[in-house]
Amino acid sequence: MKFITKLIKSLEESGSPLCVGLDSRLDKLPTNLLNGGSIVEQIFCFNKAVINATSDLCCAYKMNLAFYAAFGTEGLEALRKTTYFLKEKHPTLPIFADCKRSEMGESVKMVKQEIFEFLGFDCVMVTPWFGVDTVANYLDDERHGVMVYVHDSNPSATEFQDLIIQDPQAPARTLPLYAYVAERISKYWNTNGNVAVEAGLTYPKALSTIRKIVGEDMPILVAGLGPQGGNPNSLNGLFGKGKSRLFVNVSRAIIFPENPSSDYFTAVRLSAENIKALLTQAKAD
Amino acid sequence: MKFITKLIKSLEESGSPLCVGLDSRLDKLPTNLLNGGSIVEQIFCFNKAVINATSDLCCAYKMNLAFYAAFGTEGLEALRKTTYFLKEKHPTLPIFADCKRSEMGESVKMVKQEIFEFLGFDCVMVTPWFGVDTVANYLDDERHGVMVYVHDSNPSATEFQDLIIQDPQAPARTLPLYAYVAERISKYWNTNGNVAVEAGLTYPKALSTIRKIVGEDMPILVAGLGPQGGNPNSLNGLFGKGKSRLFVNVSRAIIFPENPSSDYFTAVRLSAENIKALLTQAKAD
């Protein structure tokens, strides 16, 4: 199945705009609940429990690879076991590799082998810094996607992304760099339907501009809800076609709930339910 | 020892501006020479032979992690064995992680664990896309460096990096985005002396502008010599203080020589010698 079909089907059929971020760093896990075992088993056991508690509440999972790679080959093996568990048990839910692997040419073949084959992801996430060469070698494979960080949620995202640039085709026309990036992606990069974009909820004006530029069809993954300060009301009107072309990643607030009651993974589920409800409300408004 | 001290000492004492790129992808290795063994052993054996053939000809090594991660945990184990071999046998030569790990905040701690501790590198390479947050968490550790891709060597590097932007502090002043990035790094990011920059030889004007902006002290790593079309003559006058603040990465042309004569690693050495001679000539001119 095409990546974009899988993603849109999941957005439509799950009815949930929630993407659960499995940034399961070993040193923060409630290891007392994980029955010991190797590093691989501890991380995988935690992830399985989170997935079991959330899979019917979300449309996708995203993992930041840094949180696994920090723990060496065992961390990566735990990640691989997690993606293959997801593929087997929840084959309709796409899995995003938040990895900033912005390679080009020959090295993209290597990233495909790492991210899609070895680690089993559906979609790789890249920065646009090096231009279209970064996505070109992904366009021949519709079964996998490539998602571009257009405007991130962190404080210094504005340092370059918000700079006012001159359109090289019409120098009198000026626009913010992130908007120009969104234009290039939408008009020239996404020639085979498998490119999507990421933007931060902490910059609602940029997010809204990006939706206007990429149109109603293209899925947008949104970061920055919750601890980073994003307000779900800023999502009103930005969900795109059929209100199912936008989804929101939440990681820490779900996998490390603030007040884990008697049962940790019940608290995980409750947290996911609450966030899903907030997002569903924003969609309905 | 501080990272920057190690790098500058190596540039000065080796007298060589050559950085050897160990992009040792398994499927291109001359496996007939490697005495079989596991994937880890084959890659590590190849790298050891390349290092033995080149360590007295270069000032540093760089590895693109994609070429190892593509082969799963065994590829990464081979990478780790290589960096620790280098640290033991050639402790004066800094090792660069060409990995585009552009993380922020908490996830930078994870990258430090992955790149500096587990994989044993001296310096991580990041894109500037997310702003200063990407380097902020590296500044407290002078033993390690962070290198920013300011202007890359690939064809589409110009798509965003060459855009004309308005300086937000003085909107009437316009300059190319890459030049603004170099300014920010030089004036505001490099507060602890462990930040350096990377630029492509395929854009000699940009490279020369970057040298002017960052000054004579900051080391520049140059990519794009050889197969990518960069001309060593473009390096004249850009070597910085004591002609020892610029070094050039060459990977394929050294580790996969075009005409490996009777002895593969003799051809590797010959290729490194030829490139070192070209660079030394460019430095002398």
PDB file of C-alpha atoms in Angstrom, chain A residues 25 27-28 64-74 76-77 98-104 106-107 109-111 113-114 118 127-134 149-152 154-161 163-168 174 177-178 180-181 184-185 188-189 198 252, chain B residues 25 27-28 64-74 76-77 98-104 106-107 109-111 113-114 118 127-134 149-152 154-161 163-168 174 177-178 180-181 184-185 188-189 198 252:
ATOM      1  CA  ARG A  25      14.479   6.795  27.113  1.00  0.00           C
ATOM      2  CA  ASP A  27      16.859   6.141  32.186  1.00  0.00           C
ATOM      3  CA  LYS A  28      13.298   7.477  32.681  1.00  0.00           C
ATOM      4  CA  ASN A  64      12.818  10.039  18.002  1.00  0.00           C
ATOM      5  CA  LEU A  65      15.749   7.766  17.233  1.00  0.00           C
ATOM      6  CA  ALA A  66      18.078   9.728  19.528  1.00  0.00           C
ATOM      7  CA  PHE A  67      16.314   8.254  22.564  1.00  0.00           C
ATOM      8  CA  TYR A  68      17.190   4.734  21.434  1.00  0.00           C
ATOM      9  CA  ALA A  69      20.591   5.262  19.812  1.00  0.00           C
ATOM     10  CA  ALA A  70      21.852   6.775  23.086  1.00  0.00           C
ATOM     11  CA  PHE A  71      21.727   3.289  24.561  1.00  0.00           C
ATOM     12  CA  GLY A  72      23.837   1.719  21.847  1.00  0.00           C
ATOM     13  CA  THR A  73      22.993  -1.290  19.750  1.00  0.00           C
ATOM     14  CA  GLU A  74      20.671  -2.569  22.482  1.00  0.00           C
ATOM     15  CA  LEU A  76      18.323   0.190  18.500  1.00  0.00           C
ATOM     16  CA  GLU A  77      17.397  -3.457  18.815  1.00  0.00           C
ATOM     17  CA  ASP A  98      11.924  11.351  13.828  1.00  0.00           C
ATOM     18  CA  CYS A  99      15.581  11.161  12.918  1.00  0.00           C
ATOM     19  CA  LYS A 100      16.625  14.316  11.008  1.00  0.00           C
ATOM     20  CA  ARG A 101      18.528  12.102   8.554  1.00  0.00           C
ATOM     21  CA  SER A 102      19.120  14.780   5.925  1.00  0.00           C
ATOM     22  CA  GLU A 103      21.228  12.840   3.444  1.00  0.00           C
ATOM     23  CA  MET A 104      21.597  13.052  -0.335  1.00  0.00           C
ATOM     24  CA  GLU A 106      24.164   7.538  -2.422  1.00  0.00           C
ATOM     25  CA  SER A 107      23.732   8.035   1.283  1.00  0.00           C
ATOM     26  CA  LYS A 109      20.087   4.550  -0.247  1.00  0.00           C
ATOM     27  CA  MET A 110      21.812   3.854   3.053  1.00  0.00           C
ATOM     28  CA  VAL A 111      19.139   5.722   5.035  1.00  0.00           C
ATOM     29  CA  GLN A 113      18.178   0.541   4.295  1.00  0.00           C
ATOM     30  CA  GLU A 114      18.514   1.783   7.887  1.00  0.00           C
ATOM     31  CA  PHE A 118      16.317  -2.571   9.181  1.00  0.00           C
ATOM     32  CA  THR A 127      15.329  18.910   7.430  1.00  0.00           C
ATOM     33  CA  PRO A 128      15.055  20.923   4.191  1.00  0.00           C
ATOM     34  CA  TRP A 129      18.487  22.561   4.659  1.00  0.00           C
ATOM     35  CA  PHE A 130      20.177  20.849   1.684  1.00  0.00           C
ATOM     36  CA  GLY A 131      17.282  21.413  -0.734  1.00  0.00           C
ATOM     37  CA  VAL A 132      15.375  18.983  -2.919  1.00  0.00           C
ATOM     38  CA  ASP A 133      18.308  16.538  -3.138  1.00  0.00           C
ATOM     39  CA  THR A 134      17.325  15.496   0.395  1.00  0.00           C
ATOM     40  CA  TYR A 149      10.437  19.863   9.191  1.00  0.00           C
ATOM     41  CA  VAL A 150       9.079  23.151   7.816  1.00  0.00           C
ATOM     42  CA  HIS A 151       8.656  25.137  11.039  1.00  0.00           C
ATOM     43  CA  ASP A 152       9.687  23.537  14.264  1.00  0.00           C
ATOM     44  CA  ASN A 154      11.502  25.078  19.650  1.00  0.00           C
ATOM     45  CA  PRO A 155      12.334  28.639  20.796  1.00  0.00           C
ATOM     46  CA  SER A 156      15.118  29.250  18.254  1.00  0.00           C
ATOM     47  CA  ALA A 157      13.155  27.794  15.313  1.00  0.00           C
ATOM     48  CA  THR A 158      12.509  31.404  14.292  1.00  0.00           C
ATOM     49  CA  GLU A 159      16.204  32.292  14.013  1.00  0.00           C
ATOM     50  CA  PHE A 160      16.373  31.177  10.369  1.00  0.00           C
ATOM     51  CA  GLN A 161      12.921  29.770   9.569  1.00  0.00           C
ATOM     52  CA  LEU A 163      13.741  35.228   8.135  1.00  0.00           C
ATOM     53  CA  ILE A 164      12.211  37.300   5.356  1.00  0.00           C
ATOM     54  CA  ILE A 165      13.576  36.153   2.007  1.00  0.00           C
ATOM     55  CA  GLN A 166      13.321  37.382  -1.563  1.00  0.00           C
ATOM     56  CA  ASP A 167      11.669  34.944  -3.949  1.00  0.00           C
ATOM     57  CA  PRO A 168      14.471  34.232  -6.461  1.00  0.00           C
ATOM     58  CA  THR A 174       9.196  38.707  -0.004  1.00  0.00           C
ATOM     59  CA  LEU A 177      11.702  31.323   4.716  1.00  0.00           C
ATOM     60  CA  TYR A 178       9.414  28.623   6.176  1.00  0.00           C
ATOM     61  CA  TYR A 180       9.012  29.512   0.852  1.00  0.00           C
ATOM     62  CA  VAL A 181      10.063  26.019   1.964  1.00  0.00           C
ATOM     63  CA  ARG A 184       8.782  24.486  -2.812  1.00  0.00           C
ATOM     64  CA  ILE A 185       7.642  21.245  -1.190  1.00  0.00           C
ATOM     65  CA  TYR A 188       7.991  21.121  -6.818  1.00  0.00           C
ATOM     66  CA  TRP A 189       9.092  18.441  -4.392  1.00  0.00           C
ATOM     67  CA  GLU A 198       5.824  18.939  10.061  1.00  0.00           C
ATOM     68  CA  ARG A 252       6.309  12.817  27.290  1.00  0.00           C
TER      69      ARG A 252
ATOM     70  CA  ARG B  25      29.758   0.802   2.902  1.00  0.00           C
ATOM     71  CA  ASP B  27      28.430  -3.682  -0.242  1.00  0.00           C
ATOM     72  CA  LYS B  28      31.340  -1.862  -1.909  1.00  0.00           C
ATOM     73  CA  ASN B  64      29.050   9.391   7.588  1.00  0.00           C
ATOM     74  CA  LEU B  65      26.985   7.309   9.990  1.00  0.00           C
ATOM     75  CA  ALA B  66      24.450   6.412   7.292  1.00  0.00           C
ATOM     76  CA  PHE B  67      26.983   4.065   5.689  1.00  0.00           C
ATOM     77  CA  TYR B  68      27.218   2.050   8.891  1.00  0.00           C
ATOM     78  CA  ALA B  69      23.659   2.264  10.234  1.00  0.00           C
ATOM     79  CA  ALA B  70      22.405   0.824   6.931  1.00  0.00           C
ATOM     80  CA  PHE B  71      23.873  -2.486   8.022  1.00  0.00           C
ATOM     81  CA  GLY B  72      22.096  -2.579  11.346  1.00  0.00           C
ATOM     82  CA  THR B  73      23.632  -3.050  14.733  1.00  0.00           C
ATOM     83  CA  GLU B  74      26.601  -4.876  13.165  1.00  0.00           C
ATOM     84  CA  LEU B  76      27.328   0.365  14.149  1.00  0.00           C
ATOM     85  CA  GLU B  77      29.477  -2.050  16.115  1.00  0.00           C
ATOM     86  CA  ASP B  98      28.915  13.260   9.812  1.00  0.00           C
ATOM     87  CA  CYS B  99      25.450  12.465  11.088  1.00  0.00           C
ATOM     88  CA  LYS B 100      23.159  15.493  10.679  1.00  0.00           C
ATOM     89  CA  ARG B 101      21.840  14.877  14.211  1.00  0.00           C
ATOM     90  CA  SER B 102      20.034  18.206  14.581  1.00  0.00           C
ATOM     91  CA  GLU B 103      18.415  17.706  17.968  1.00  0.00           C
ATOM     92  CA  MET B 104      17.514  20.125  20.759  1.00  0.00           C
ATOM     93  CA  GLU B 106      16.719  16.764  26.161  1.00  0.00           C
ATOM     94  CA  SER B 107      17.452  14.888  22.970  1.00  0.00           C
ATOM     95  CA  LYS B 109      21.822  14.695  25.891  1.00  0.00           C
ATOM     96  CA  MET B 110      20.882  11.524  24.054  1.00  0.00           C
ATOM     97  CA  VAL B 111      22.980  12.469  21.003  1.00  0.00           C
ATOM     98  CA  GLN B 113      25.529   9.684  24.734  1.00  0.00           C
ATOM     99  CA  GLU B 114      25.270   8.139  21.260  1.00  0.00           C
ATOM    100  CA  PHE B 118      28.953   5.050  22.758  1.00  0.00           C
ATOM    101  CA  THR B 127      22.346  21.403  10.321  1.00  0.00           C
ATOM    102  CA  PRO B 128      21.520  24.954  11.478  1.00  0.00           C
ATOM    103  CA  TRP B 129      17.826  24.625  10.516  1.00  0.00           C
ATOM    104  CA  PHE B 130      16.437  24.743  14.080  1.00  0.00           C
ATOM    105  CA  GLY B 131      18.627  27.658  15.203  1.00  0.00           C
ATOM    106  CA  VAL B 132      20.958  28.004  18.160  1.00  0.00           C
ATOM    107  CA  ASP B 133      19.029  25.455  20.253  1.00  0.00           C
ATOM    108  CA  THR B 134      20.756  22.813  18.113  1.00  0.00           C
ATOM    109  CA  TYR B 149      26.813  22.625   7.753  1.00  0.00           C
ATOM    110  CA  VAL B 150      26.781  26.241   6.552  1.00  0.00           C
ATOM    111  CA  HIS B 151      26.896  25.716   2.783  1.00  0.00           C
ATOM    112  CA  ASP B 152      26.895  22.204   1.450  1.00  0.00           C
ATOM    113  CA  ASN B 154      25.390  19.238  -3.390  1.00  0.00           C
ATOM    114  CA  PRO B 155      23.545  20.710  -6.419  1.00  0.00           C
ATOM    115  CA  SER B 156      20.419  21.784  -4.516  1.00  0.00           C
ATOM    116  CA  ALA B 157      22.365  23.307  -1.605  1.00  0.00           C
ATOM    117  CA  THR B 158      21.607  26.682  -3.199  1.00  0.00           C
ATOM    118  CA  GLU B 159      17.829  26.218  -3.072  1.00  0.00           C
ATOM    119  CA  PHE B 160      17.590  27.703   0.431  1.00  0.00           C
ATOM    120  CA  GLN B 161      21.180  28.403   1.498  1.00  0.00           C
ATOM    121  CA  LEU B 163      18.381  32.826  -0.765  1.00  0.00           C
ATOM    122  CA  ILE B 164      18.748  36.546  -0.158  1.00  0.00           C
ATOM    123  CA  ILE B 165      17.439  37.395   3.297  1.00  0.00           C
ATOM    124  CA  GLN B 166      16.798  40.602   5.210  1.00  0.00           C
ATOM    125  CA  ASP B 167      18.858  40.993   8.357  1.00  0.00           C
ATOM    126  CA  PRO B 168      16.152  41.136  11.091  1.00  0.00           C
ATOM    127  CA  THR B 174      20.377  41.939   2.652  1.00  0.00           C
ATOM    128  CA  LEU B 177      21.172  32.965   4.045  1.00  0.00           C
ATOM    129  CA  TYR B 178      24.409  30.946   4.359  1.00  0.00           C
ATOM    130  CA  TYR B 180      23.790  35.086   7.803  1.00  0.00           C
ATOM    131  CA  VAL B 181      24.141  31.601   9.310  1.00  0.00           C
ATOM    132  CA  ARG B 184      25.241  33.983  13.744  1.00  0.00           C
ATOM    133  CA  ILE B 185      27.625  31.106  14.440  1.00  0.00           C
ATOM    134  CA  TYR B 188      26.620  34.483  18.850  1.00  0.00           C
ATOM    135  CA  TRP B 189      26.813  30.692  18.832  1.00  0.00           C
ATOM    136  CA  GLU B 198      31.532  23.002   7.085  1.00  0.00           C
ATOM    137  CA  ARG B 252      35.371   7.631  -2.098  1.00  0.00           C
TER     138      ARG B 252
END
